Amino acid sequence: MSNKSLSISYEEYSSIDDLNTTDRDLCNEATKAMVNSHSPYSEFRVGAAVRLESGKIVYGSNQENVAYPSGLCAERVVMFTIGSTYPKDKIVSMAITAQTDNFKITEPVTSCGACLQVMAEYEKKQSHPIEVLFYCQNGPIVKTNGIKSLLPFAFAETRLKK
């Protein structure tokens, strides 16, 4: 047996005003993406904005369904939109934010495991890390340099190709 450890590095900003203009703009675009959230059951709106290498911004918002498993998170909505609409345009960065009228969100809301797995797949596909900003509108912003730091043991079975 051997003991191993993992550590990740990330940046934390106390407010959106501390970000560079490019990251600040992307966080603001994620806020705009929440407008199209369909969240009548949880009343928890999530928006994601992705900047592609071409400079194009693509949006996603959570889409709920009365049959709960049939809904989809904002991150997967935007990733699948990119995969089907801009398959050759690399993903540079993405910002994710959330809002609800039921309580105050004071910490960044992070992606669920299913979304992280999808994000890891796209990162692997493009052979380039995806910067992620978890934007709390009333608090700090966490910025990571790649999905691998968020999901170090992502499922990546290479034998499925054969």
XYZ file of N, CA, C and O in Angstrom:
648
model
N 0.836 -1.180 0.000
C 0.000 0.000 0.000
C 0.883 1.246 0.000
O 1.953 1.262 0.575
N 0.380 2.262 -0.657
C 1.057 3.555 -0.610
C 0.013 4.645 -0.428
O -1.114 4.523 -0.904
N 0.393 5.644 0.302
C -0.501 6.787 0.507
C -0.165 7.862 -0.506
O 1.003 8.179 -0.723
N -1.190 8.393 -1.102
C -1.021 9.466 -2.078
C -1.968 10.582 -1.709
O -2.950 10.369 -1.009
N -1.668 11.762 -2.188
C -2.575 12.878 -1.920
C -2.702 13.734 -3.169
O -1.833 13.724 -4.049
N -3.782 14.445 -3.226
C -4.042 15.377 -4.310
C -4.206 16.764 -3.720
O -4.715 16.916 -2.613
N -3.808 17.741 -4.456
C -4.102 19.107 -4.046
C -4.478 19.887 -5.299
O -4.014 19.568 -6.398
N -5.322 20.855 -5.127
C -5.712 21.683 -6.259
C -5.390 23.134 -5.939
O -5.312 23.533 -4.775
N -5.192 23.868 -6.992
C -4.987 25.302 -6.841
C -6.158 26.012 -7.499
O -6.647 25.579 -8.545
N -6.598 27.068 -6.877
C -7.653 27.888 -7.456
C -7.482 29.297 -6.934
O -6.783 29.539 -5.957
N -8.107 30.214 -7.634
C -8.075 31.608 -7.215
C -9.435 31.952 -6.620
O -10.456 31.458 -7.080
N -9.412 32.795 -5.599
C -10.674 33.273 -5.025
C -10.636 34.791 -5.014
O -9.656 35.398 -4.585
N -11.705 35.371 -5.518
C -11.846 36.822 -5.576
C -12.999 37.210 -4.664
O -14.017 36.520 -4.609
N -12.853 38.320 -3.954
C -13.887 38.707 -2.998
C -15.135 39.275 -3.673
O -16.222 39.214 -3.106
N -14.988 39.813 -4.868
C -16.159 40.324 -5.584
C -15.854 40.384 -7.073
O -14.694 40.296 -7.494
N -16.879 40.583 -7.847
C -16.741 40.664 -9.296
C -15.843 41.829 -9.704
O -15.169 41.782 -10.727
N -15.795 42.855 -8.883
C -14.958 44.027 -9.183
C -13.466 43.701 -9.173
O -12.676 44.443 -9.742
N -13.083 42.600 -8.529
C -11.678 42.209 -8.457
C -11.211 41.417 -9.682
O -10.017 41.163 -9.833
N -12.145 41.024 -10.542
C -11.806 40.235 -11.726
C -11.295 41.125 -12.853
O -11.617 42.313 -12.917
N -10.542 40.525 -13.769
C -10.171 41.268 -14.972
C -11.426 41.460 -15.824
O -12.449 40.806 -15.611
N -11.361 42.339 -16.792
C -12.536 42.695 -17.585
C -13.143 41.493 -18.308
O -14.365 41.328 -18.338
N -12.308 40.635 -18.864
C -12.789 39.465 -19.604
C -13.595 38.537 -18.706
O -14.688 38.093 -19.068
N -13.064 38.234 -17.504
C -13.768 37.353 -16.568
C -15.021 38.023 -16.020
O -16.064 37.376 -15.857
N -14.934 39.310 -15.742
C -16.099 40.051 -15.237
C -17.234 40.008 -16.261
O -18.386 39.748 -15.926
N -16.885 40.244 -17.516
C -17.901 40.216 -18.577
C -18.549 38.845 -18.691
O -19.763 38.732 -18.867
N -17.750 37.782 -18.577
C -18.295 36.433 -18.677
C -19.234 36.130 -17.508
O -20.285 35.512 -17.691
N -18.885 36.574 -16.311
C -19.779 36.401 -15.154
C -21.092 37.138 -15.376
O -22.174 36.614 -15.073
N -21.022 38.329 -15.916
C -22.246 39.085 -16.207
C -23.089 38.386 -17.267
O -24.325 38.403 -17.204
N -22.440 37.737 -18.227
C -23.175 36.975 -19.244
C -23.855 35.757 -18.613
O -24.968 35.397 -19.005
N -23.223 35.129 -17.635
C -23.848 34.001 -16.939
C -25.107 34.459 -16.210
O -26.112 33.744 -16.167
N -25.062 35.654 -15.649
C -26.251 36.212 -14.983
C -27.370 36.404 -16.001
O -28.532 36.077 -15.723
N -27.033 36.893 -17.181
C -28.039 37.061 -18.239
C -28.636 35.718 -18.651
O -29.815 35.635 -18.998
N -27.821 34.672 -18.648
C -28.283 33.347 -19.065
C -29.386 32.816 -18.158
O -30.221 32.018 -18.601
N -29.415 33.251 -16.903
C -30.442 32.770 -15.963
C -31.849 33.166 -16.380
O -32.818 32.537 -15.963
N -31.982 34.187 -17.201
C -33.300 34.665 -17.622
C -34.117 33.545 -18.258
O -35.327 33.485 -18.103
N -33.446 32.641 -18.959
C -34.148 31.559 -19.652
C -34.252 30.278 -18.827
O -34.647 29.241 -19.355
N -33.910 30.351 -17.554
C -34.041 29.190 -16.673
C -35.513 28.788 -16.568
O -36.392 29.625 -16.410
N -35.760 27.497 -16.670
C -37.106 26.967 -16.424
C -36.990 26.164 -15.133
O -36.562 25.011 -15.138
N -37.290 26.825 -14.014
C -37.090 26.207 -12.702
C -38.307 26.422 -11.786
O -38.167 26.933 -10.687
N -39.491 26.007 -12.246
C -40.688 26.235 -11.436
C -40.773 25.362 -10.189
O -41.540 25.675 -9.281
N -39.983 24.302 -10.116
C -40.084 23.376 -8.987
C -39.084 23.726 -7.893
O -39.444 23.832 -6.729
N -37.842 23.936 -8.260
C -36.828 24.277 -7.262
C -36.759 25.782 -7.021
O -36.296 26.212 -5.972
N -37.200 26.564 -7.992
C -37.073 28.023 -7.954
C -35.606 28.430 -7.758
O -35.299 29.460 -7.184
N -34.712 27.609 -8.276
C -33.269 27.821 -8.179
C -32.759 27.989 -9.600
O -32.620 27.022 -10.351
N -32.523 29.223 -9.994
C -32.121 29.553 -11.357
C -30.604 29.477 -11.493
O -29.884 30.050 -10.679
N -30.151 28.801 -12.535
C -28.718 28.679 -12.797
C -28.452 29.124 -14.231
O -29.196 28.779 -15.142
N -27.389 29.905 -14.392
C -26.984 30.352 -15.718
C -25.530 30.033 -15.950
O -24.707 30.114 -15.039
N -25.215 29.676 -17.179
C -23.833 29.409 -17.573
C -23.555 30.135 -18.878
O -24.389 30.153 -19.779
N -22.390 30.736 -18.950
C -21.935 31.390 -20.177
C -20.554 30.860 -20.496
O -19.696 30.768 -19.613
N -20.342 30.509 -21.758
C -19.075 29.936 -22.202
C -18.473 30.825 -23.279
O -19.155 31.222 -24.216
N -17.195 31.108 -23.122
C -16.453 31.851 -24.149
C -15.684 30.837 -24.989
O -14.895 30.045 -24.468
N -15.944 30.875 -26.287
C -15.244 29.996 -27.220
C -13.987 30.681 -27.757
O -13.853 31.905 -27.665
N -13.101 29.899 -28.314
C -11.859 30.436 -28.852
C -12.112 31.515 -29.913
O -11.357 32.471 -30.040
N -13.212 31.385 -30.654
C -13.573 32.371 -31.674
C -14.049 33.688 -31.076
O -14.220 34.662 -31.793
N -14.280 33.705 -29.754
C -14.815 34.891 -29.081
C -16.310 34.822 -28.866
O -16.885 35.626 -28.121
N -16.973 33.887 -29.501
C -18.424 33.709 -29.362
C -18.759 33.327 -27.920
O -18.052 32.555 -27.293
N -19.868 33.878 -27.401
C -20.385 33.506 -26.080
C -21.618 32.643 -26.299
O -22.519 33.012 -27.064
N -21.673 31.499 -25.629
C -22.802 30.575 -25.727
C -23.412 30.452 -24.339
O -22.698 30.431 -23.338
N -24.747 30.363 -24.277
C -25.479 30.399 -23.018
C -26.191 29.084 -22.716
O -26.623 28.381 -23.629
N -26.352 28.833 -21.429
C -27.163 27.710 -20.973
C -27.824 28.074 -19.666
O -27.302 28.885 -18.891
N -28.983 27.497 -19.431
C -29.683 27.688 -18.153
C -30.325 26.365 -17.774
O -30.592 25.522 -18.640
N -30.568 26.188 -16.477
C -31.158 24.929 -16.049
C -32.593 24.827 -16.568
O -33.319 25.811 -16.661
N -32.969 23.599 -16.929
C -34.280 23.314 -17.499
C -34.900 22.160 -16.715
O -34.489 21.019 -16.872
N -35.842 22.497 -15.845
C -36.485 21.476 -15.013
C -37.687 20.872 -15.727
O -38.205 21.434 -16.697
N -38.115 19.737 -15.200
C -39.275 19.030 -15.722
C -39.992 18.413 -14.545
O -39.350 18.015 -13.569
N -41.302 18.307 -14.630
C -42.069 17.733 -13.532
C -41.611 16.292 -13.232
O -41.675 15.840 -12.097
N -41.120 15.591 -14.235
C -40.470 14.296 -14.030
C -39.000 14.637 -13.767
O -38.202 14.767 -14.688
N -38.665 14.841 -12.502
C -37.385 15.434 -12.100
C -36.148 14.935 -12.853
O -35.330 15.750 -13.260
N -35.971 13.642 -13.064
C -34.736 13.230 -13.752
C -34.661 13.706 -15.203
O -33.613 13.634 -15.826
N -35.757 14.180 -15.748
C -35.770 14.613 -17.150
C -35.220 16.016 -17.352
O -35.033 16.448 -18.487
N -34.962 16.743 -16.291
C -34.401 18.088 -16.406
C -32.922 18.035 -16.715
O -32.305 16.969 -16.787
N -32.347 19.210 -16.918
C -30.924 19.276 -17.238
C -30.327 20.538 -16.637
O -30.934 21.606 -16.663
N -29.118 20.404 -16.106
C -28.397 21.528 -15.514
C -27.912 22.495 -16.590
O -27.696 22.113 -17.740
N -27.683 23.731 -16.195
C -27.216 24.776 -17.118
C -25.907 24.390 -17.795
O -25.717 24.637 -18.990
N -25.001 23.778 -17.045
C -23.694 23.427 -17.595
C -23.821 22.418 -18.731
O -23.164 22.554 -19.766
N -24.657 21.412 -18.556
C -24.812 20.414 -19.618
C -25.583 20.989 -20.797
O -25.285 20.669 -21.945
N -26.550 21.858 -20.528
C -27.270 22.512 -21.626
C -26.277 23.253 -22.514
O -26.275 23.103 -23.740
N -25.402 24.057 -21.918
C -24.460 24.847 -22.721
C -23.410 23.969 -23.377
O -23.027 24.189 -24.539
N -22.928 22.946 -22.700
C -21.905 22.081 -23.284
C -22.463 21.323 -24.489
O -21.799 21.219 -25.529
N -23.678 20.798 -24.371
C -24.264 20.056 -25.481
C -24.630 20.984 -26.632
O -24.545 20.595 -27.796
N -25.000 22.219 -26.316
C -25.256 23.202 -27.374
C -23.978 23.457 -28.168
O -23.988 23.482 -29.404
N -22.881 23.616 -27.462
C -21.591 23.835 -28.127
C -21.200 22.616 -28.953
O -20.779 22.734 -30.108
N -21.364 21.437 -28.374
C -21.000 20.210 -29.089
C -21.782 20.016 -30.368
O -21.256 19.498 -31.356
N -23.041 20.455 -30.391
C -23.860 20.258 -31.586
C -23.832 21.445 -32.541
O -24.131 21.298 -33.715
N -23.451 22.619 -32.058
C -23.493 23.819 -32.890
C -22.105 24.337 -33.270
O -21.916 24.859 -34.368
N -21.154 24.217 -32.358
C -19.796 24.734 -32.587
C -18.764 23.655 -32.244
O -17.879 23.873 -31.422
N -18.844 22.486 -32.854
C -18.006 21.357 -32.422
C -16.501 21.559 -32.581
O -15.728 20.908 -31.884
N -16.070 22.438 -33.443
C -14.630 22.626 -33.668
C -14.076 23.867 -32.960
O -12.873 24.116 -32.989
N -14.934 24.625 -32.307
C -14.527 25.851 -31.620
C -14.198 25.498 -30.165
O -15.068 25.065 -29.408
N -12.939 25.644 -29.773
C -12.515 25.267 -28.421
C -13.174 26.126 -27.354
O -13.372 27.325 -27.536
N -13.449 25.497 -26.228
C -13.988 26.197 -25.062
C -12.811 26.755 -24.283
O -11.919 26.010 -23.872
N -12.814 28.064 -24.066
C -11.739 28.716 -23.332
C -12.098 28.824 -21.860
O -11.316 28.457 -20.986
N -13.273 29.361 -21.584
C -13.673 29.564 -20.188
C -15.183 29.551 -20.066
O -15.904 29.740 -21.044
N -15.625 29.314 -18.849
C -17.056 29.355 -18.577
C -17.303 29.930 -17.194
O -16.478 29.786 -16.296
N -18.431 30.623 -17.072
C -18.850 31.172 -15.784
C -20.219 30.596 -15.455
O -21.062 30.443 -16.339
N -20.408 30.280 -14.181
C -21.650 29.682 -13.710
C -22.113 30.469 -12.493
O -21.318 30.762 -11.587
N -23.395 30.799 -12.467
C -23.948 31.518 -11.327
C -25.353 31.011 -11.040
O -25.967 30.346 -11.881
N -25.839 31.310 -9.868
C -27.175 30.859 -9.471
C -27.858 31.928 -8.640
O -27.196 32.791 -8.040
N -29.188 31.825 -8.601
C -29.981 32.792 -7.851
C -31.320 32.161 -7.473
O -31.855 31.340 -8.218
N -31.834 32.530 -6.336
C -33.162 32.111 -5.916
C -33.777 33.233 -5.095
O -33.058 34.028 -4.479
N -35.083 33.278 -5.082
C -35.780 34.264 -4.253
C -36.037 33.711 -2.854
O -36.536 34.426 -1.990
N -35.700 32.441 -2.618
C -36.030 31.768 -1.361
C -34.984 31.929 -0.264
O -35.281 31.710 0.897
N -33.764 32.263 -0.623
C -32.711 32.491 0.362
C -31.570 33.225 -0.318
O -31.509 33.302 -1.554
N -30.653 33.751 0.471
C -29.513 34.477 -0.073
C -28.355 33.502 -0.292
O -27.972 32.766 0.618
N -27.813 33.500 -1.484
C -26.656 32.667 -1.809
C -25.412 33.486 -1.498
O -25.217 34.557 -2.062
N -24.592 32.988 -0.586
C -23.410 33.745 -0.157
C -22.082 33.069 -0.511
O -21.025 33.607 -0.213
N -22.147 31.901 -1.108
C -20.953 31.174 -1.544
C -21.172 30.726 -2.982
O -22.308 30.501 -3.396
N -20.108 30.556 -3.740
C -20.275 30.088 -5.119
C -20.954 28.720 -5.166
O -20.676 27.850 -4.341
N -21.853 28.559 -6.123
C -22.522 27.279 -6.344
C -21.685 26.532 -7.383
O -21.400 27.059 -8.456
N -21.286 25.326 -7.038
C -20.429 24.550 -7.932
C -21.248 23.541 -8.736
O -22.408 23.270 -8.417
N -20.630 22.998 -9.749
C -21.294 22.053 -10.646
C -21.449 20.687 -9.979
O -20.603 20.266 -9.191
N -22.516 19.982 -10.368
C -22.737 18.631 -9.859
C -21.771 17.666 -10.541
O -21.104 18.013 -11.530
N -21.691 16.457 -10.047
C -20.773 15.461 -10.592
C -21.051 15.126 -12.048
O -20.116 14.961 -12.845
N -22.325 15.016 -12.430
C -22.662 14.707 -13.825
C -22.165 15.814 -14.751
O -21.618 15.548 -15.825
N -22.337 17.056 -14.341
C -21.864 18.183 -15.157
C -20.342 18.192 -15.237
O -19.774 18.423 -16.310
N -19.682 17.929 -14.134
C -18.219 17.882 -14.148
C -17.721 16.803 -15.102
O -16.744 17.001 -15.827
N -18.391 15.659 -15.123
C -17.996 14.573 -16.027
C -18.134 15.010 -17.487
O -17.245 14.769 -18.304
N -19.227 15.686 -17.813
C -19.424 16.174 -19.184
C -18.377 17.228 -19.524
O -17.779 17.217 -20.606
N -18.120 18.127 -18.587
C -17.112 19.156 -18.808
C -15.733 18.520 -19.014
O -14.959 18.952 -19.870
N -15.429 17.475 -18.245
C -14.147 16.776 -18.381
C -14.018 16.133 -19.762
O -12.936 16.134 -20.361
N -15.118 15.614 -20.271
C -15.107 15.006 -21.600
C -14.774 16.038 -22.676
O -13.980 15.787 -23.580
N -15.370 17.213 -22.568
C -15.089 18.270 -23.546
C -13.660 18.771 -23.415
O -13.005 19.060 -24.416
N -13.169 18.856 -22.196
C -11.787 19.274 -21.991
C -10.830 18.262 -22.632
O -9.863 18.638 -23.302
N -11.121 16.994 -22.442
C -10.297 15.938 -23.031
C -10.385 16.000 -24.557
O -9.371 15.898 -25.253
N -11.574 16.173 -25.082
C -11.804 16.221 -26.531
C -10.985 17.331 -27.190
O -10.439 17.146 -28.272
N -10.895 18.471 -26.531
C -10.184 19.593 -27.145
C -8.715 19.675 -26.721
O -7.993 20.550 -27.172
N -8.282 18.790 -25.842
C -6.884 18.755 -25.364
C -6.415 20.105 -24.852
O -5.278 20.519 -25.098
N -7.299 20.773 -24.151
C -6.958 22.094 -23.607
C -7.834 22.345 -22.386
O -9.039 22.092 -22.415
N -7.264 22.849 -21.287
C -8.068 23.080 -20.083
C -9.148 24.146 -20.289
O -8.999 25.050 -21.103
N -10.201 23.997 -19.546
C -11.305 24.956 -19.553
C -11.278 25.692 -18.219
O -11.427 25.069 -17.162
N -11.092 26.998 -18.264
C -11.172 27.808 -17.040
C -12.625 27.879 -16.590
O -13.512 28.084 -17.417
N -12.861 27.724 -15.298
C -14.226 27.800 -14.773
C -14.280 28.841 -13.666
O -13.446 28.841 -12.758
N -15.273 29.721 -13.765
C -15.541 30.720 -12.725
C -16.876 30.385 -12.081
O -17.906 30.351 -12.758
N -16.854 30.098 -10.799
C -18.086 29.900 -10.032
C -18.383 31.242 -9.378
O -17.688 31.654 -8.447
N -19.387 31.907 -9.898
C -19.668 33.295 -9.550
C -20.821 33.409 -8.553
O -21.952 33.082 -8.861
N -20.508 33.860 -7.358
C -21.527 34.165 -6.352
C -21.812 35.663 -6.442
O -20.926 36.483 -6.191
N -23.022 36.010 -6.786
C -23.367 37.415 -6.983
C -23.296 38.234 -5.696
O -23.146 39.447 -5.748
N -23.391 37.585 -4.568
C -23.330 38.285 -3.281
C -22.106 37.904 -2.466
O -22.090 38.050 -1.255
N -21.093 37.396 -3.142
C -19.933 36.933 -2.390
C -18.764 36.647 -3.301
O -18.620 37.243 -4.359
N -17.946 35.685 -2.900
C -16.704 35.423 -3.625
C -16.910 34.707 -4.962
O -17.976 34.149 -5.223
N -15.883 34.744 -5.760
C -15.833 34.023 -7.028
C -14.642 33.077 -6.948
O -13.551 33.472 -6.534
N -14.854 31.837 -7.320
C -13.785 30.846 -7.362
C -13.454 30.606 -8.828
O -14.342 30.374 -9.646
N -12.157 30.649 -9.136
C -11.701 30.434 -10.514
C -10.728 29.266 -10.537
O -9.749 29.254 -9.792
N -11.016 28.292 -11.379
C -10.132 27.135 -11.524
C -9.560 27.115 -12.933
O -10.160 27.639 -13.865
N -8.422 26.480 -13.063
C -7.787 26.364 -14.372
C -7.896 24.933 -14.857
O -6.916 24.204 -14.890
N -9.103 24.518 -15.167
C -9.287 23.188 -15.721
C -10.189 22.312 -14.878
O -10.262 22.438 -13.663
N -10.864 21.417 -15.556
C -11.819 20.508 -14.915
C -11.082 19.417 -14.147
O -11.564 18.921 -13.137
N -9.897 19.049 -14.614
C -9.146 17.983 -13.946
C -8.922 18.291 -12.465
O -8.915 17.397 -11.629
N -8.774 19.571 -12.128
C -8.594 19.926 -10.719
C -9.891 19.761 -9.932
O -9.862 19.607 -8.715
N -11.031 19.795 -10.622
C -12.318 19.625 -9.953
C -12.764 18.163 -9.901
O -13.505 17.765 -9.015
N -12.325 17.389 -10.876
C -12.716 15.984 -10.967
C -11.488 15.166 -11.390
O -11.374 14.716 -12.522
N -10.542 14.988 -10.452
C -9.273 14.341 -10.816
C -9.425 12.890 -11.251
O -8.584 12.379 -11.982
N -10.480 12.230 -10.853
C -10.688 10.835 -11.222
C -11.864 10.697 -12.188
O -12.670 9.774 -12.088
N -11.949 11.606 -13.141
C -13.018 11.546 -14.136
C -12.967 10.216 -14.871
O -11.896 9.668 -15.137
N -14.129 9.695 -15.206
C -14.211 8.454 -15.969
C -13.680 8.718 -17.373
O -14.150 9.618 -18.063
N -12.699 7.939 -17.806
C -12.100 8.127 -19.127
C -11.649 6.775 -19.657
O -10.460 6.528 -19.832
N -12.578 5.903 -19.917
C -12.265 4.548 -20.401
C -11.891 4.589 -21.874
O -12.750 4.753 -22.741
N -10.605 4.471 -22.161
C -10.119 4.585 -23.531
C -10.416 3.351 -24.380
O -10.454 3.426 -25.605
N -10.635 2.205 -23.760
C -10.902 0.984 -24.524
C -12.272 0.988 -25.185
O -12.549 0.177 -26.052
N -13.151 1.936 -24.821
C -14.472 1.997 -25.433
C -14.392 2.411 -26.902
O -15.311 2.161 -27.660
N -13.303 3.014 -27.312
C -13.126 3.450 -28.696
C -12.983 2.260 -29.655
O -13.257 2.381 -30.831
N -12.511 1.150 -29.172
C -12.158 0.026 -30.047
C -13.331 -0.822 -30.397
O -14.128 -1.337 -29.966
